Coordinates of C-alpha atoms in Angstrom, one line a residue:
M14 CA -28.4 31.6 -217.9
R15 CA -31.7 33.5 -217.7
L16 CA -30.2 35.8 -215.1
F17 CA -27.3 36.5 -217.4
F18 CA -29.6 37.6 -220.2
L19 CA -31.7 39.8 -217.8
L20 CA -28.5 41.5 -216.7
L21 CA -27.3 42.0 -220.3
L22 CA -30.7 43.5 -221.2
L23 CA -30.5 45.8 -218.2
F24 CA -27.1 47.1 -219.2
N25 CA -28.2 47.6 -222.8
V26 CA -31.2 49.6 -221.7
L27 CA -29.1 51.8 -219.4
G28 CA -26.6 52.4 -222.1
A29 CA -29.3 53.4 -224.6
I30 CA -30.9 56.0 -222.3
S31 CA -27.6 57.5 -220.9
Q32 CA -26.3 60.7 -222.4
D33 CA -22.8 59.5 -221.9
P34 CA -22.5 55.7 -221.3
N35 CA -18.8 56.2 -220.4
Y36 CA -20.0 57.8 -217.1
S37 CA -22.0 54.9 -215.9
S38 CA -20.6 53.8 -212.6
L39 CA -22.1 50.4 -213.2
L40 CA -19.5 49.7 -215.9
L41 CA -16.5 50.5 -213.7
D42 CA -13.8 47.8 -213.5
G43 CA -13.6 46.1 -210.1
S44 CA -9.9 46.9 -209.8
L45 CA -10.8 50.6 -209.8
T46 CA -13.5 50.4 -207.1
R47 CA -11.5 48.2 -204.8
N48 CA -10.3 50.2 -201.7
A49 CA -11.7 53.3 -203.4
D50 CA -14.1 56.1 -202.2
A51 CA -13.9 57.8 -205.6
V52 CA -12.7 57.1 -209.1
I53 CA -11.1 59.7 -211.4
R54 CA -12.8 58.8 -214.6
Q55 CA -11.0 61.4 -216.7
D56 CA -8.5 64.0 -215.7
E57 CA -7.2 65.8 -218.8
M58 CA -5.1 69.0 -219.0
V59 CA -3.8 70.7 -222.1
V60 CA -1.3 73.5 -221.6
D61 CA -0.5 75.8 -224.5
L62 CA 2.7 77.9 -224.0
L63 CA 2.0 80.4 -226.8
S64 CA 5.0 82.6 -225.8
Q65 CA 7.1 83.5 -222.8
K66 CA 4.2 85.8 -221.8
S67 CA 1.2 83.8 -222.8
M68 CA -0.2 80.5 -221.4
V69 CA -3.6 78.9 -221.8
I70 CA -4.7 75.9 -219.6
K71 CA -7.7 73.8 -220.5
R72 CA -8.9 71.2 -218.0
K73 CA -11.6 68.5 -217.9
K74 CA -12.0 66.4 -214.8
V75 CA -14.6 63.7 -214.3
V76 CA -15.0 62.1 -210.8
T77 CA -17.3 59.2 -209.9
V78 CA -18.0 59.4 -206.1
L79 CA -18.8 55.9 -204.7
N80 CA -19.7 56.9 -201.1
E81 CA -19.9 59.9 -198.7
S82 CA -16.2 59.7 -198.0
G83 CA -15.5 60.5 -201.6
D84 CA -17.5 63.8 -201.7
K85 CA -14.4 65.9 -201.1
Y86 CA -12.9 64.8 -204.4
A87 CA -15.9 66.0 -206.5
V88 CA -15.1 69.6 -206.2
A89 CA -15.8 72.3 -208.8
F90 CA -13.6 75.3 -208.1
V91 CA -10.9 77.3 -209.7
G92 CA -8.9 80.3 -208.5
Y93 CA -8.2 83.5 -210.4
D94 CA -6.9 87.1 -209.9
N95 CA -6.1 90.1 -212.0
G96 CA -3.4 88.2 -213.8
R97 CA -5.3 84.9 -214.2
R98 CA -8.5 84.9 -216.3
V99 CA -11.0 82.1 -216.1
K100 CA -13.6 81.3 -218.8
N101 CA -15.8 78.4 -220.1
I102 CA -16.3 77.1 -216.5
E103 CA -19.1 74.5 -216.3
A104 CA -20.0 71.4 -214.3
R105 CA -22.4 68.6 -215.0
V106 CA -23.7 65.9 -212.7
Y107 CA -24.6 62.3 -213.7
N108 CA -26.4 59.6 -211.8
A109 CA -25.2 56.0 -211.4
A110 CA -26.5 55.0 -214.9
G111 CA -24.7 57.9 -216.5
D112 CA -27.7 60.1 -217.1
Q113 CA -27.2 63.8 -216.8
I114 CA -29.2 65.1 -213.8
E115 CA -27.8 68.6 -213.5
R116 CA -26.0 71.2 -215.5
I117 CA -24.2 74.1 -213.7
R118 CA -23.3 77.1 -215.9
E119 CA -20.8 79.8 -215.0
K120 CA -23.5 82.1 -213.7
N121 CA -24.5 79.5 -211.1
F122 CA -21.0 79.4 -209.6
K123 CA -20.3 81.3 -206.4
D124 CA -17.6 83.9 -206.7
V125 CA -15.9 84.7 -203.4
S126 CA -12.6 86.1 -202.0
A127 CA -9.9 83.5 -201.5
V128 CA -8.9 85.2 -198.3
D129 CA -10.8 85.9 -195.1
G130 CA -9.9 88.6 -192.7
G131 CA -8.2 91.2 -194.8
T132 CA -8.3 93.5 -197.9
L133 CA -4.6 93.3 -198.9
Y134 CA -5.4 90.2 -201.1
S135 CA -8.8 91.3 -202.4
D136 CA -8.0 90.5 -206.1
S137 CA -7.5 86.8 -205.2
R138 CA -10.8 85.0 -205.7
V139 CA -12.4 81.6 -206.2
K140 CA -15.3 80.4 -208.3
Y141 CA -16.9 77.3 -207.0
Y142 CA -20.1 75.3 -206.9
P143 CA -21.1 73.4 -203.7
Y144 CA -22.9 70.4 -205.1
T145 CA -24.9 68.4 -202.6
P146 CA -25.5 64.8 -203.6
I147 CA -28.8 63.0 -203.3
N148 CA -27.7 59.5 -204.0
Y149 CA -24.5 57.4 -204.5
P150 CA -22.7 56.8 -206.7
Y151 CA -22.8 59.9 -208.8
T152 CA -20.4 61.5 -211.3
L153 CA -19.3 65.2 -211.5
E154 CA -17.7 66.6 -214.7
F155 CA -15.9 69.9 -214.4
T156 CA -14.3 71.9 -217.2
Y157 CA -12.7 75.3 -217.3
E158 CA -10.1 77.4 -219.2
V159 CA -7.4 79.7 -217.7
S160 CA -5.3 82.2 -219.5
T161 CA -2.4 84.2 -218.0
K162 CA 0.8 86.1 -218.8
N163 CA 2.5 84.3 -215.9
T164 CA 4.0 81.3 -217.6
G165 CA 5.9 80.7 -214.3
E166 CA 2.6 79.3 -213.0
L167 CA 2.9 76.3 -215.3
P168 CA 1.5 73.4 -213.3
A169 CA 4.3 72.1 -211.1
S170 CA 3.3 68.5 -211.1
W171 CA 0.8 66.1 -212.5
Q172 CA -0.3 63.3 -210.2
F173 CA -1.8 60.2 -211.6
L174 CA -3.6 59.5 -208.3
E175 CA -5.3 62.2 -206.2
D176 CA -5.2 60.7 -202.7
F177 CA -5.4 57.5 -200.8
R178 CA -8.5 55.5 -201.6
V179 CA -8.9 57.3 -205.0
S180 CA -8.2 55.4 -208.2
T181 CA -7.8 56.7 -211.7
E182 CA -9.3 55.4 -215.0
N183 CA -7.7 57.9 -217.4
S184 CA -5.3 60.7 -216.7
S185 CA -3.2 62.8 -219.1
I186 CA -1.3 66.0 -219.4
K187 CA -0.1 67.5 -222.6
I188 CA 2.1 70.6 -222.8
N189 CA 2.4 72.4 -226.2
F190 CA 5.2 74.9 -226.6
A191 CA 5.5 77.3 -229.5
T192 CA 9.3 77.5 -229.5
P193 CA 12.0 75.1 -228.2
D194 CA 13.2 77.5 -225.5
L195 CA 9.7 77.2 -223.9
K196 CA 10.0 73.5 -223.4
P197 CA 9.7 72.7 -219.7
L198 CA 11.8 70.1 -217.8
T199 CA 10.1 67.1 -216.4
K200 CA 11.0 64.5 -213.7
E201 CA 9.3 61.2 -213.3
I202 CA 8.6 60.1 -209.7
N203 CA 7.2 56.8 -208.3
L204 CA 6.2 55.4 -211.7
E205 CA 7.2 51.9 -210.9
G206 CA 4.3 49.6 -211.5
V207 CA 2.3 52.2 -213.4
E208 CA 1.8 51.9 -217.1
I209 CA 2.7 55.3 -218.5
F210 CA 2.4 56.4 -222.1
K211 CA 4.9 59.1 -223.0
E212 CA 5.1 61.0 -226.3
E213 CA 7.5 63.8 -227.0
N214 CA 8.3 65.8 -230.1
N215 CA 9.6 69.2 -231.1
N216 CA 6.7 71.1 -229.8
S217 CA 4.8 69.0 -227.3
I218 CA 5.1 66.6 -224.4
L219 CA 2.4 64.1 -223.4
F220 CA 2.1 61.8 -220.4
Q221 CA -0.9 59.5 -220.0
A222 CA -1.8 56.7 -217.6
K223 CA -4.8 54.4 -217.4
N224 CA -6.3 52.1 -214.8
V225 CA -4.2 53.1 -211.8
E226 CA -5.5 51.3 -208.7
A227 CA -6.2 53.1 -205.4
I228 CA -3.6 53.0 -202.7
K229 CA -5.0 51.9 -199.4
E230 CA -3.6 54.0 -196.5
E231 CA -2.0 52.0 -193.7
G232 CA -1.1 53.2 -190.3
M233 CA 2.3 55.0 -190.0
C234 CA 2.8 54.8 -193.7
P235 CA 4.7 57.7 -195.5
S236 CA 2.7 60.7 -196.6
F237 CA 0.8 60.3 -199.9
F238 CA 3.1 62.9 -201.5
K239 CA 6.0 60.4 -201.0
L240 CA 4.1 57.6 -202.6
V241 CA 2.0 59.1 -205.4
P242 CA 3.1 58.4 -209.1
Q243 CA 3.7 61.8 -210.6
I244 CA 5.4 64.0 -213.2
R245 CA 7.2 67.1 -211.9
I246 CA 7.3 70.0 -214.3
R247 CA 9.2 73.2 -214.3
P248 CA 9.7 76.0 -216.9
V249 CA 13.3 77.2 -217.6
N250 CA 12.3 80.4 -219.5
F251 CA 9.2 82.1 -218.2
H252 CA 7.5 85.3 -217.2
Y253 CA 6.1 86.1 -213.8
E254 CA 4.5 89.3 -212.4
G255 CA 6.1 91.5 -215.0
Y256 CA 9.6 89.9 -215.0
D257 CA 11.2 87.5 -217.4
A258 CA 13.3 84.7 -216.0
T259 CA 15.8 82.0 -217.1
I260 CA 16.3 79.5 -214.2
N261 CA 18.7 76.6 -214.3
D262 CA 19.2 76.0 -210.6
W263 CA 18.3 77.3 -207.1
N264 CA 21.1 79.9 -207.2
D265 CA 19.5 81.4 -210.3
L266 CA 16.1 81.4 -208.7
G267 CA 17.5 83.1 -205.6
V268 CA 19.1 85.9 -207.6
W269 CA 15.9 86.4 -209.7
M270 CA 13.6 86.5 -206.7
S271 CA 15.9 88.9 -204.8
D272 CA 16.3 91.2 -207.7
N273 CA 12.6 91.2 -208.8
L274 CA 10.0 89.9 -206.3
L275 CA 11.7 91.1 -203.1
R276 CA 13.5 94.2 -204.2
G277 CA 11.9 97.4 -202.8
R278 CA 9.4 95.5 -200.6
D279 CA 11.3 96.3 -197.4
E280 CA 10.8 100.1 -197.1
L281 CA 9.3 101.2 -193.8
P282 CA 7.8 104.5 -192.5
V283 CA 10.4 106.8 -190.8
A284 CA 8.4 106.7 -187.6
T285 CA 8.6 102.9 -187.4
V286 CA 12.3 102.8 -188.1
S287 CA 12.8 105.3 -185.3
K288 CA 10.7 103.2 -183.0
V289 CA 12.5 99.9 -183.5
K290 CA 15.9 101.6 -183.2
K291 CA 14.9 102.9 -179.8
L292 CA 13.9 99.3 -178.9
V293 CA 17.4 98.1 -179.4
D294 CA 19.2 101.1 -178.2
G295 CA 22.3 100.0 -176.2
V296 CA 22.1 96.5 -177.5
E297 CA 25.3 95.5 -179.5
D298 CA 24.7 91.8 -180.2
D299 CA 22.8 91.1 -183.4
L300 CA 21.1 88.0 -182.0
E301 CA 19.8 89.9 -179.0
K302 CA 18.5 92.6 -181.4
A303 CA 16.8 90.0 -183.5
K304 CA 15.1 88.6 -180.4
I305 CA 13.7 92.0 -179.5
I306 CA 12.4 92.6 -183.0
Y307 CA 10.8 89.2 -183.1
K308 CA 9.0 89.9 -179.9
Y309 CA 7.8 93.2 -181.2
V310 CA 6.3 91.5 -184.3
Q311 CA 4.7 88.8 -182.2
E312 CA 3.1 91.5 -179.9
N313 CA 2.0 94.0 -182.6
T314 CA 0.8 92.0 -185.7
R315 CA -1.6 89.2 -186.4
Y316 CA -1.5 86.4 -188.9
I317 CA -4.1 85.7 -191.6
S318 CA -3.9 82.4 -193.5
V319 CA -3.1 82.8 -197.2
Q320 CA -1.3 80.1 -199.2
V321 CA 2.0 81.1 -200.8
G322 CA 0.5 81.0 -204.3
I323 CA -2.5 83.2 -203.5
G324 CA -1.9 86.9 -204.0
G325 CA 1.2 85.9 -206.0
M326 CA 4.7 84.9 -204.9
R327 CA 5.6 88.5 -204.1
P328 CA 5.0 89.6 -200.4
I329 CA 2.9 92.6 -199.5
S330 CA 5.1 95.6 -198.9
A331 CA 6.4 96.2 -195.4
I332 CA 4.8 99.6 -195.4
D333 CA 1.4 98.1 -195.9
V334 CA 1.8 95.5 -193.2
D335 CA 3.1 98.2 -190.9
R336 CA -0.1 100.2 -191.6
V337 CA -2.7 97.4 -191.1
K338 CA -0.8 95.3 -188.6
Y339 CA -1.6 91.9 -190.2
G340 CA -0.3 89.8 -193.1
D341 CA 0.1 86.3 -194.4
C342 CA 3.4 84.4 -194.0
K343 CA 5.0 86.2 -196.9
G344 CA 3.9 89.6 -195.7
L345 CA 4.9 89.1 -192.0
S346 CA 8.2 87.5 -192.9
N347 CA 9.1 90.4 -195.3
Y348 CA 8.0 92.9 -192.6
T349 CA 10.2 91.3 -189.9
K350 CA 13.1 91.1 -192.4
A351 CA 12.6 94.9 -193.0
L352 CA 12.5 95.7 -189.3
L353 CA 15.7 93.6 -188.7
K354 CA 17.4 95.5 -191.6
A355 CA 16.4 98.8 -190.0
V356 CA 18.4 97.8 -186.8
G357 CA 21.4 96.4 -188.8
V358 CA 20.6 92.7 -188.6
E359 CA 20.7 90.6 -191.8
A360 CA 17.9 88.0 -192.4
Y361 CA 17.0 85.8 -195.4
Y362 CA 13.6 85.1 -196.8
V363 CA 12.9 81.3 -196.9
H364 CA 10.4 79.1 -198.7
V365 CA 9.6 75.9 -197.0
E366 CA 7.0 73.1 -197.2
A367 CA 5.3 73.4 -193.8
G368 CA 3.2 70.9 -191.9
R369 CA 3.6 67.9 -189.6
E370 CA 4.7 65.8 -192.6
Q371 CA 8.4 66.6 -193.3
V372 CA 8.7 67.3 -197.1
D373 CA 12.0 68.3 -198.6
F374 CA 12.6 70.7 -201.5
D375 CA 14.0 68.8 -204.5
E376 CA 17.7 70.0 -204.7
E377 CA 17.9 69.1 -208.4
F378 CA 14.6 70.7 -209.5
A379 CA 14.5 74.5 -209.0
D380 CA 11.0 76.0 -209.4
L381 CA 8.6 78.5 -207.9
A382 CA 6.0 76.0 -206.9
Q383 CA 7.8 74.1 -204.1
G384 CA 6.9 75.3 -200.7
N385 CA 3.7 76.5 -199.0
H386 CA 5.1 78.8 -196.3
V387 CA 7.7 81.5 -195.6
I388 CA 9.9 81.9 -192.6
L389 CA 13.2 83.7 -192.0
A390 CA 16.8 82.5 -191.5
I391 CA 19.1 84.8 -189.5
P392 CA 22.8 84.2 -190.1
Y393 CA 24.8 84.5 -186.8
K394 CA 28.3 83.2 -186.1
G395 CA 28.4 80.5 -188.7
R396 CA 24.9 79.1 -188.4
Y397 CA 21.3 80.0 -189.1
Y398 CA 18.6 80.9 -186.5
W399 CA 15.2 80.3 -187.8
I400 CA 12.0 82.2 -186.9
D401 CA 8.4 81.7 -188.0
C402 CA 6.9 85.2 -188.1
T403 CA 3.3 83.9 -188.2
S404 CA 3.6 82.5 -184.6
S405 CA 2.7 84.8 -181.7
V406 CA 3.8 82.2 -179.1
H407 CA 6.9 80.2 -180.3
P408 CA 10.2 81.0 -178.7
F409 CA 12.9 82.8 -180.9
G410 CA 14.8 80.2 -182.9
F411 CA 12.4 77.3 -182.3
V412 CA 10.3 76.2 -185.3
G413 CA 8.6 73.2 -183.8
D414 CA 7.1 70.4 -185.8
F415 CA 5.6 72.8 -188.5
T416 CA 8.9 73.4 -190.3
D417 CA 11.5 71.1 -188.6
N418 CA 14.0 68.8 -190.3
R419 CA 13.4 69.5 -193.9
K420 CA 15.2 71.0 -196.9
A421 CA 14.1 74.6 -197.5
F422 CA 15.0 77.3 -200.0
V423 CA 17.0 80.2 -198.6
I424 CA 16.9 83.3 -200.8
K425 CA 19.9 85.6 -200.6
P426 CA 20.9 88.6 -202.6
D427 CA 23.7 86.7 -204.3
G428 CA 21.8 83.6 -204.9
G429 CA 19.6 80.8 -203.4
E430 CA 20.6 77.6 -201.7
I431 CA 18.9 74.6 -200.2
V432 CA 19.5 74.3 -196.5
S433 CA 18.0 71.9 -193.9
T434 CA 15.9 73.5 -191.1
P435 CA 16.6 72.4 -187.4
A436 CA 16.1 68.8 -186.6
Y437 CA 14.8 67.7 -183.2
L438 CA 16.1 64.1 -183.1
D439 CA 15.0 61.3 -180.8
E440 CA 16.5 62.1 -177.4
Q441 CA 16.2 65.8 -178.0
N442 CA 12.4 65.4 -177.9
Y443 CA 12.6 64.6 -174.2
Q444 CA 10.1 64.3 -171.4
L445 CA 10.9 63.8 -167.8
T446 CA 8.1 62.9 -165.4
K447 CA 8.7 62.9 -161.7
A448 CA 5.8 62.0 -159.4
S449 CA 4.9 60.6 -156.1
Y450 CA 1.5 59.3 -155.0
R451 CA 0.1 57.5 -152.0
L452 CA -2.3 54.6 -152.2
Q453 CA -5.1 54.6 -149.7
V454 CA -6.9 51.6 -148.1
D455 CA -10.0 52.4 -150.1
G456 CA -8.0 52.2 -153.4
S457 CA -7.8 55.9 -154.1
I458 CA -4.6 57.8 -154.8
E459 CA -3.4 61.3 -154.3
G460 CA -0.1 62.8 -155.3
D461 CA 2.0 65.4 -157.1
V462 CA 3.4 65.3 -160.6
R463 CA 6.1 67.3 -162.4
I464 CA 6.5 67.1 -166.1
D465 CA 9.5 68.7 -168.0
T466 CA 9.5 68.8 -171.8
Y467 CA 12.0 69.8 -174.5
G468 CA 12.1 69.7 -178.3
I469 CA 9.0 68.6 -180.1
Q470 CA 7.5 67.4 -176.8
Y471 CA 7.8 71.1 -175.6
D472 CA 6.0 72.1 -178.8
D473 CA 3.1 69.7 -177.9
R474 CA 2.6 71.1 -174.4
F475 CA 3.7 74.7 -173.9
T476 CA 0.4 76.2 -175.1
L477 CA -1.2 74.8 -171.9
A478 CA -0.1 78.0 -170.2
E479 CA -2.5 80.0 -172.5
R480 CA -5.6 77.8 -172.0
S481 CA -8.5 78.3 -169.7
D482 CA -8.9 76.3 -166.5
D483 CA -11.6 74.1 -168.1
K484 CA -9.4 73.3 -171.1
V485 CA -6.3 72.6 -168.9
K486 CA -8.3 70.1 -166.8
E487 CA -9.8 68.6 -170.0
H488 CA -6.3 68.1 -171.3
Y489 CA -5.1 66.1 -168.3
K490 CA -8.2 64.0 -168.2
D491 CA -7.6 63.1 -171.8
Y492 CA -3.8 62.6 -171.3
W493 CA -4.5 60.3 -168.3
N494 CA -7.6 58.8 -169.7
Y495 CA -6.8 55.4 -168.2
V496 CA -7.1 56.9 -164.7
N497 CA -10.8 56.8 -163.8
N498 CA -12.3 59.3 -161.4
L499 CA -9.4 61.7 -161.9
T500 CA -9.5 65.1 -160.2
I501 CA -7.0 67.8 -161.0
G502 CA -6.2 70.0 -158.0
S503 CA -3.8 72.9 -158.2
Y504 CA -1.5 73.4 -161.1
R505 CA 1.1 75.9 -162.4
F506 CA 3.4 76.2 -165.4
E507 CA 6.8 77.5 -166.1
N508 CA 7.7 78.4 -169.7
D509 CA 11.5 79.0 -170.2
Q510 CA 11.6 80.3 -173.7
D511 CA 15.3 80.9 -173.7
Q512 CA 16.0 77.2 -173.0
V513 CA 12.8 76.0 -174.8
H514 CA 11.8 74.1 -171.6
F515 CA 8.3 73.8 -170.3
T516 CA 7.5 72.6 -166.8
E517 CA 4.1 71.5 -165.4
H518 CA 3.4 71.2 -161.6
L519 CA 0.2 69.7 -160.5
S520 CA -1.6 67.8 -157.7
V521 CA -4.0 65.0 -158.5
D522 CA -6.2 62.5 -156.9
A523 CA -8.4 59.6 -158.1
A524 CA -11.0 57.5 -156.3
H525 CA -10.9 53.7 -156.8
Y526 CA -7.7 53.7 -158.7
A527 CA -6.8 50.3 -157.3
S528 CA -9.2 47.4 -157.7
K529 CA -10.0 45.2 -154.7
S530 CA -9.8 41.4 -154.5
G531 CA -10.8 40.4 -151.1
D532 CA -8.5 42.4 -148.8
R533 CA -5.9 42.8 -151.6
L534 CA -5.4 46.0 -153.6
I535 CA -4.3 45.6 -157.3
F536 CA -3.1 48.6 -159.3
A537 CA -0.8 49.6 -162.2
A538 CA 2.3 51.2 -160.7
N539 CA 2.8 53.5 -163.6
A540 CA -0.1 56.0 -163.1
F541 CA 1.3 58.9 -165.0
N542 CA 2.9 57.9 -168.3
K543 CA 1.6 54.8 -169.9
Y544 CA 2.3 54.3 -173.5
G545 CA -1.0 53.3 -175.0
F546 CA -0.3 53.4 -178.7
V547 CA -0.1 50.0 -180.4
P548 CA -0.1 50.1 -184.2
V549 CA -2.9 48.5 -186.1
R550 CA -2.4 44.9 -187.1
Y551 CA -2.3 44.0 -190.8
R552 CA -2.5 40.5 -192.2
N553 CA -0.7 41.6 -195.3
R554 CA 1.1 44.9 -194.8
R555 CA 2.0 46.5 -198.2
L556 CA 3.5 49.9 -197.5
P557 CA 6.7 50.9 -195.6
F558 CA 6.2 52.6 -192.2
E559 CA 7.8 55.8 -191.0
I560 CA 8.6 57.3 -187.6
Q561 CA 9.2 60.9 -188.5
R562 CA 10.1 62.1 -185.0
G563 CA 11.6 60.0 -182.4
F564 CA 11.4 60.8 -178.7
M565 CA 12.6 59.8 -175.2
D566 CA 10.6 59.6 -172.0
E567 CA 12.1 59.1 -168.6
D568 CA 9.9 58.6 -165.5
E569 CA 10.6 58.3 -161.8
I570 CA 7.5 57.6 -159.7
T571 CA 7.5 56.9 -155.9
I572 CA 4.5 55.0 -154.6
G573 CA 3.5 55.0 -151.0
I574 CA 1.5 52.0 -149.8
P575 CA -1.0 52.0 -147.0
E576 CA 0.3 51.7 -143.5
G577 CA 0.0 48.1 -142.3
Y578 CA 0.1 46.7 -145.9
A579 CA 2.9 44.7 -147.5
I580 CA 3.8 43.9 -151.2
E581 CA 2.6 40.5 -152.3
A582 CA 3.5 40.7 -155.9
M583 CA 5.5 43.2 -158.0
P584 CA 6.6 43.1 -161.7
E585 CA 10.1 42.1 -162.5
S586 CA 12.5 44.6 -164.1
I587 CA 12.8 44.4 -167.9
S588 CA 15.0 45.8 -170.6
I589 CA 14.3 45.6 -174.4
E590 CA 16.5 47.0 -177.0
N591 CA 16.3 46.8 -180.8
K592 CA 16.8 49.0 -183.9
Y593 CA 13.5 50.8 -183.2
G594 CA 14.4 51.9 -179.7
R595 CA 14.9 50.9 -176.1
Y596 CA 12.6 50.3 -173.1
D597 CA 13.8 49.9 -169.5
L598 CA 11.6 49.4 -166.5
A599 CA 12.9 48.8 -163.0
F600 CA 11.3 48.6 -159.5
E601 CA 13.0 49.3 -156.2
L602 CA 11.7 48.6 -152.7
L603 CA 12.1 51.4 -150.2
D604 CA 10.9 51.7 -146.7
G605 CA 7.1 51.6 -147.0
S606 CA 7.2 52.6 -150.7
I607 CA 8.0 51.5 -154.2
R608 CA 10.2 53.4 -156.7
L609 CA 9.5 52.9 -160.4
K610 CA 12.1 54.0 -163.0
R611 CA 11.2 53.9 -166.6
K612 CA 12.9 54.9 -169.9
L613 CA 11.4 54.7 -173.4
L614 CA 13.3 55.6 -176.5
V615 CA 11.6 55.4 -179.9
K616 CA 13.9 56.2 -182.9
S617 CA 13.0 58.0 -186.0
G618 CA 13.4 56.2 -189.3
M619 CA 11.9 54.7 -192.5
Y620 CA 11.4 51.0 -192.4
P621 CA 10.2 48.4 -194.9
N622 CA 6.8 46.7 -194.6
T623 CA 8.5 43.4 -193.7
E624 CA 9.6 44.9 -190.3
Y625 CA 6.2 46.3 -189.3
D626 CA 5.2 43.3 -187.2
R627 CA 8.5 43.4 -185.3
F628 CA 8.1 47.1 -184.5
R629 CA 4.5 46.5 -183.5
D630 CA 5.6 43.7 -181.1
F631 CA 8.0 46.1 -179.5
L632 CA 5.3 48.6 -178.8
K633 CA 2.9 45.9 -177.7
N634 CA 5.5 44.8 -175.1
V635 CA 5.9 48.4 -174.0
S636 CA 2.2 48.7 -173.4
K637 CA 2.0 45.4 -171.6
Y638 CA 4.8 46.2 -169.2
D639 CA 3.5 49.8 -168.6
N640 CA 0.3 48.2 -167.4
A641 CA 2.0 45.7 -165.1
K642 CA 0.2 45.4 -161.8
V643 CA 1.4 45.5 -158.2
V644 CA -0.5 43.6 -155.5
V645 CA -0.5 44.7 -151.8
K646 CA -2.3 43.1 -148.9
P647 CA -2.6 43.7 -145.1
M648 CA 0.2 42.3 -143.0
L649 CA -0.8 39.6 -140.6

């Protein structure tokens, strides 16, 4: 009882001296700190759509950081440019008790370019303050106001959680619209289990949520974007970069972008047009012309990283890119499109959400905000060929795992459409390993390996050909990290870009690969393609799991045993097949050698949490059999 009154007195004292007791981290509910590195105490946005050409956004965000891992969520920054004005920017920092310990005024914020490496985007800037914490927990409050004519930049979504391991105490967005035609459309996503307050009337919409617990990330779970509770928002009638728009669907948006943001951006200098026409002189086939132009762009331009939203949605003109020889994804794609047009090849500008996570455009929700990257689609004989103009190394028509298998927005002069990019499915992501090695009496091995890869497995390996000798050898020592004392001898690579096929040839040796037990030698037969990934075990798995890209490996390894030795023990052949894939392992005795044949297929798919243990058991068995040992001993 005495302890209770002492604690009560302590909290009363802390509350009395705090400037804002609501920011005391000591008062946080345990449900919000569980599985959390940070807590969003308050995230409030008010959007005023004053007219089709006037929007004001006011935001206040308060984050309590519980530990070092949460620092990345206590950020004070806002972007602006010539069409986006920022004012009333300020930050305050509070200690664990809720006492204000620092106030950061606008003059203390750093003001830097949003882009490195170029001057074409010089009006895109960021104001930020890099706060360095002294103790944990601490709280950062950040406020600002933005005004713009570009009402098309209405926030595209409002997430009630910021990331895995971040909870939310209070979050709200209110959109006020001066006239009914400015009312945006909204779409509710993943709100099951979240208590949402919604209020809508003739001139405003409000969404609010309180006490949303953090989601703990689990291995192989879907991306946070697919799980986060959110409201998607899009304007129907808006203004952007000098143009009014009324958008009801993707077709409307395609026409509007073609007529306004892309029109006139494809003009080229006469000298450049003449140059590229000479490059394709005598070539009749449009696809062959496109390959020549793509190679020209790869060899004569460089990419600078700029997000789609920075510098606006409109690409830099082809004339400017031709002059400086660099650009972001928008600029390089538009430039390549212009070069293709100059030689009579049609190509379409494409918005896509790029990254290893496959994220689709929402077919029923047409807006400017979806997508973070631009590529091109070239129509040819009833299908599209896709090229990423920011890559200086990828083969023509191969997009790799950066933009594969997702719905993207293809912008054509007569309208827009949602189209799926190429999918590299399961068996198409193929690796074939053929190897032979000889086991020596001292337990060492020496041999030759050939690895052929296709699909996404090609994408993972073809850049080996561009690496230094040290980096190549470092790669193989990491790839075969279960082989101690590995030495890489000679190696060479073949990169067939037409067939998207990469081949590795190398010689290797390793001392003490086999362990000795008396006069016996014990070793794992599969020296060159063990599957070592076993998913983490969970006592109470909560989230579904996803295999975004399946693959198939086939291996054929011939093992020579020392002269005068015989096989004492060898693993039995095994076959396992289920909904997640298939595993086959077989051994064959030859004259003085062993032949191992192996096949592993892992299928892509989304699976419920209740199946996780079965999938994990499948891969555990694969790992176990891949490590199966052979025992040889001298013949009597």
